[in-house]
Amino acid sequence: MNILFFGPNGSGKGTQGAILKDMYNLPHIESGGIFRENIKGGTDLGKQAKEYIDKGDLVPDDITIPMILDRLQQDDCKKGWLLDGFPRNKVQAEKLDEALKNADMNLDIVVEILLDREIAKNRIMGRRLCVNDNNHPNNIYIDVIKPDGDKCRVCGGELSTRADDQDEDAISKRHGIYYDTDTGTMASAYYFKDLEKSSSDLKYITLDGGPSVKAVTEELLSKL
Ligand code: AMP
């Protein structure tokens, strides 16, 4: 099973993606997560990516595209994968589609989470990351997933924020890229929506990201 996940930052894409990943036992490949690991590890890739990430810009395609296409070639992806955060623009979508065709790989499901830009922004600023698992849901602005004091509501772990989540200019830039229907991330989602028309294997699912995490999960499961 090969799955693509789209949604603006703050839409709960990581949380919902983790549910599908567990359900189908797939590697969850998060482009942003790969960059963050490299930044933490002080690698050359991390150093190159950091300057773009801190400003809310996309890391250039000549770095990002080979990084993800190589990742999809690794052994753990042979039984399928869930890709989150890539493609982020139309060129990345075209290159991914081309690589899948060349590798004779099918795309089975595309999930797009819909969320109003202002709501997404507030969610990002309230997001807190657990040291034990980034996908433990903690958000100071959402009642049902409010942290337990200053600790993770799931496991009691220490919480932190991402620097690019607290910078309004960077958030606005990231959302500008996401909601751009000409060349941005929405354009890349629509690229696959168009493919659905000519493919009997591909299922394109849209979800309303506004309700609670549980309600979005229920909608997701009902549409699979
Ligand atoms: P995310 O964790 O998905 O919010 O990604 C964090 C940052 O990593 C983004 O704001 C970009 O700077 C960079 N990034 C993640 N995925 C991509 C991508 N597909 N193309 C370019 N840059 C990316």
XYZ file of C-alpha atoms and ligand atoms in Angstrom:
247
model
C 0.000 0.000 0.000
C 1.473 3.354 -1.072
C -0.107 6.451 0.459
C 0.379 10.192 0.040
C -0.782 12.560 2.739
C -1.575 16.246 2.123
C -2.682 18.881 4.609
C -1.537 22.344 5.697
C 0.827 22.557 8.664
C -1.427 22.306 11.674
C -4.128 20.164 10.029
C -3.306 17.014 12.016
C -1.668 15.316 9.066
C 1.086 13.796 11.248
C -1.446 12.409 13.734
C -3.768 10.935 11.088
C -0.824 9.688 9.048
C 0.474 7.794 12.077
C -2.879 5.985 12.322
C -2.670 4.749 8.720
C 0.984 3.871 9.159
C 0.125 1.569 12.088
C -2.917 0.149 10.353
C -0.993 -0.911 7.252
C 2.374 -1.342 9.000
C 4.136 1.098 6.705
C 7.224 3.250 7.113
C 6.047 6.832 7.736
C 8.321 9.036 5.663
C 8.127 12.677 6.712
C 10.297 14.980 4.615
C 10.343 17.632 7.372
C 11.267 14.938 9.933
C 14.195 13.749 7.796
C 15.481 17.322 7.602
C 15.099 17.791 11.369
C 17.026 14.566 12.093
C 19.814 15.786 9.842
C 19.880 19.188 11.529
C 20.071 17.465 14.925
C 22.862 15.181 13.691
C 24.813 18.152 12.275
C 25.076 16.569 8.789
C 25.840 18.555 5.627
C 22.270 18.007 4.476
C 21.023 19.391 7.808
C 23.260 22.459 7.536
C 22.052 23.152 3.987
C 18.378 22.650 4.884
C 18.345 24.673 8.116
C 18.657 28.113 6.538
C 15.569 27.477 4.399
C 13.527 25.784 7.119
C 14.103 28.564 9.649
C 12.670 31.094 7.197
C 9.709 28.919 6.220
C 11.039 28.462 2.666
C 11.077 25.174 0.830
C 14.404 23.391 0.771
C 15.421 23.482 -2.925
C 14.162 20.702 -5.175
C 17.662 19.561 -6.141
C 18.230 18.593 -2.483
C 14.720 17.406 -1.570
C 13.664 15.379 -4.600
C 16.659 12.972 -4.684
C 16.526 12.653 -0.887
C 12.922 11.398 -0.991
C 13.191 9.314 -4.148
C 16.267 7.563 -2.664
C 14.377 6.962 0.578
C 11.578 5.235 -1.352
C 14.141 2.822 -2.810
C 15.163 1.505 0.614
C 14.278 -2.032 1.657
C 11.631 -1.113 4.219
C 9.626 0.593 1.442
C 9.250 -2.581 -0.594
C 6.011 -3.476 1.210
C 4.690 0.078 0.795
C 5.099 3.538 2.330
C 3.272 6.540 3.638
C 4.699 9.816 2.414
C 3.962 12.996 4.366
C 5.258 16.464 3.451
C 6.318 15.513 -0.065
C 5.431 16.517 -2.758
C 5.177 20.148 -1.734
C 5.096 21.749 -5.184
C 4.074 20.807 -8.699
C 7.590 19.915 -9.858
C 7.978 17.480 -6.946
C 4.599 15.918 -7.843
C 5.625 15.410 -11.456
C 8.991 13.939 -10.465
C 7.364 11.593 -7.966
C 4.808 10.433 -10.513
C 7.566 9.856 -13.070
C 9.704 7.912 -10.545
C 6.738 5.726 -9.549
C 5.964 4.937 -13.176
C 9.608 4.085 -13.864
C 9.684 1.788 -10.836
C 6.340 0.231 -11.819
C 4.929 1.304 -8.465
C 1.270 2.212 -7.942
C -0.045 5.001 -5.813
C -3.048 3.569 -3.921
C -4.414 6.330 -1.712
C -4.078 10.098 -1.536
C -5.496 11.790 1.566
C -6.044 15.546 1.593
C -7.003 17.237 4.869
C -8.876 20.506 4.354
C -8.447 23.266 6.907
C -8.986 27.017 6.958
C -5.700 28.954 6.953
C -6.364 30.992 10.119
C -7.343 27.909 12.140
C -4.234 26.106 10.875
C -2.052 29.016 12.003
C -3.432 28.987 15.559
C -2.993 25.259 15.787
C 0.644 25.486 14.735
C 1.444 28.122 17.332
C -0.174 25.996 20.041
C 1.548 22.773 19.009
C 3.917 21.186 21.538
C 6.270 18.334 20.680
C 6.869 15.412 23.010
C 10.475 14.333 23.436
C 9.382 10.656 23.245
C 7.154 10.853 20.158
C 6.445 13.877 17.965
C 3.062 12.418 17.091
C 1.761 12.452 20.668
C -0.945 15.088 20.263
C -0.356 18.128 22.484
C -1.737 21.576 21.748
C -2.232 24.368 24.245
C -5.103 25.848 22.168
C -7.134 22.651 21.697
C -9.003 21.516 24.805
C -9.099 17.780 24.087
C -5.354 17.566 23.530
C -4.173 20.124 26.075
C -0.853 19.070 27.664
C -0.858 17.857 31.247
C 0.579 21.027 32.774
C 3.835 21.450 30.882
C 4.191 17.694 30.185
C 2.973 15.400 27.380
C -0.648 14.359 27.910
C 0.080 10.855 26.550
C 3.307 9.836 28.301
C 4.307 12.669 30.615
C 7.405 13.418 28.505
C 9.047 16.828 28.249
C 7.507 19.174 25.680
C 9.134 21.655 23.354
C 8.181 23.899 20.427
C 9.617 24.029 16.919
C 11.319 27.370 16.197
C 9.534 27.619 12.830
C 6.170 27.095 14.613
C 6.549 30.252 16.687
C 7.519 32.644 13.910
C 4.415 34.197 12.299
C 6.279 35.251 9.132
C 7.624 31.729 8.642
C 4.140 30.247 9.217
C 2.618 32.654 6.724
C 5.255 31.703 4.153
C 4.688 27.974 4.731
C 0.939 28.392 4.346
C 1.412 30.616 1.281
C 3.255 27.710 -0.331
C 0.658 25.176 0.823
C -2.456 27.015 -0.364
C -0.939 27.988 -3.740
C -3.078 26.220 -6.328
C -0.870 27.179 -9.299
C 2.544 25.799 -8.402
C 2.428 25.052 -4.662
C 1.323 22.125 -2.551
C -2.362 22.344 -3.494
C -1.273 22.234 -7.127
C 0.620 19.045 -6.394
C -2.397 17.535 -4.599
C -4.606 18.446 -7.581
C -2.067 16.818 -9.877
C -2.890 13.494 -8.196
C -6.609 14.291 -8.035
C -6.506 14.582 -11.827
C -4.679 11.271 -12.095
C -7.477 9.610 -10.139
C -9.795 10.217 -13.113
C -7.656 8.050 -15.367
C -6.591 5.448 -12.801
C -8.761 2.661 -11.480
C -6.302 1.923 -8.605
C -5.973 5.385 -7.095
C -8.393 6.586 -4.421
C -8.371 10.321 -3.527
C -9.905 11.041 -0.120
C -10.674 14.500 1.295
C -11.223 15.055 5.007
C -12.507 18.038 6.976
C -9.651 18.786 9.393
C -11.789 21.099 11.548
C -13.386 18.650 14.021
C -11.602 16.736 16.798
C -8.747 14.315 16.118
C -11.116 11.404 16.864
C -13.810 12.671 14.464
C -11.257 13.194 11.672
C -9.944 9.652 12.246
C -13.507 8.295 12.025
C -14.072 10.124 8.738
C -10.754 8.819 7.434
C -11.525 5.215 8.347
C -15.015 5.416 6.843
C -13.620 6.631 3.514
C -10.801 4.144 3.089
P 7.194 20.065 7.967
O 7.701 19.301 9.139
O 6.501 19.202 6.966
O 6.410 21.267 8.372
O 8.494 20.621 7.204
C 9.373 21.533 7.841
C 10.177 22.272 6.786
O 10.997 21.341 6.053
C 9.363 22.978 5.711
O 8.880 24.259 6.138
C 10.389 23.102 4.586
O 11.329 24.124 4.846
C 11.120 21.761 4.693
N 10.468 20.756 3.841
C 9.733 19.671 4.251
N 9.279 18.978 3.190
C 9.729 19.633 2.090
C 9.576 19.418 0.697
N 8.853 18.405 0.207
N 10.192 20.289 -0.153
C 10.923 21.304 0.310
N 11.096 21.580 1.608
C 10.503 20.755 2.499
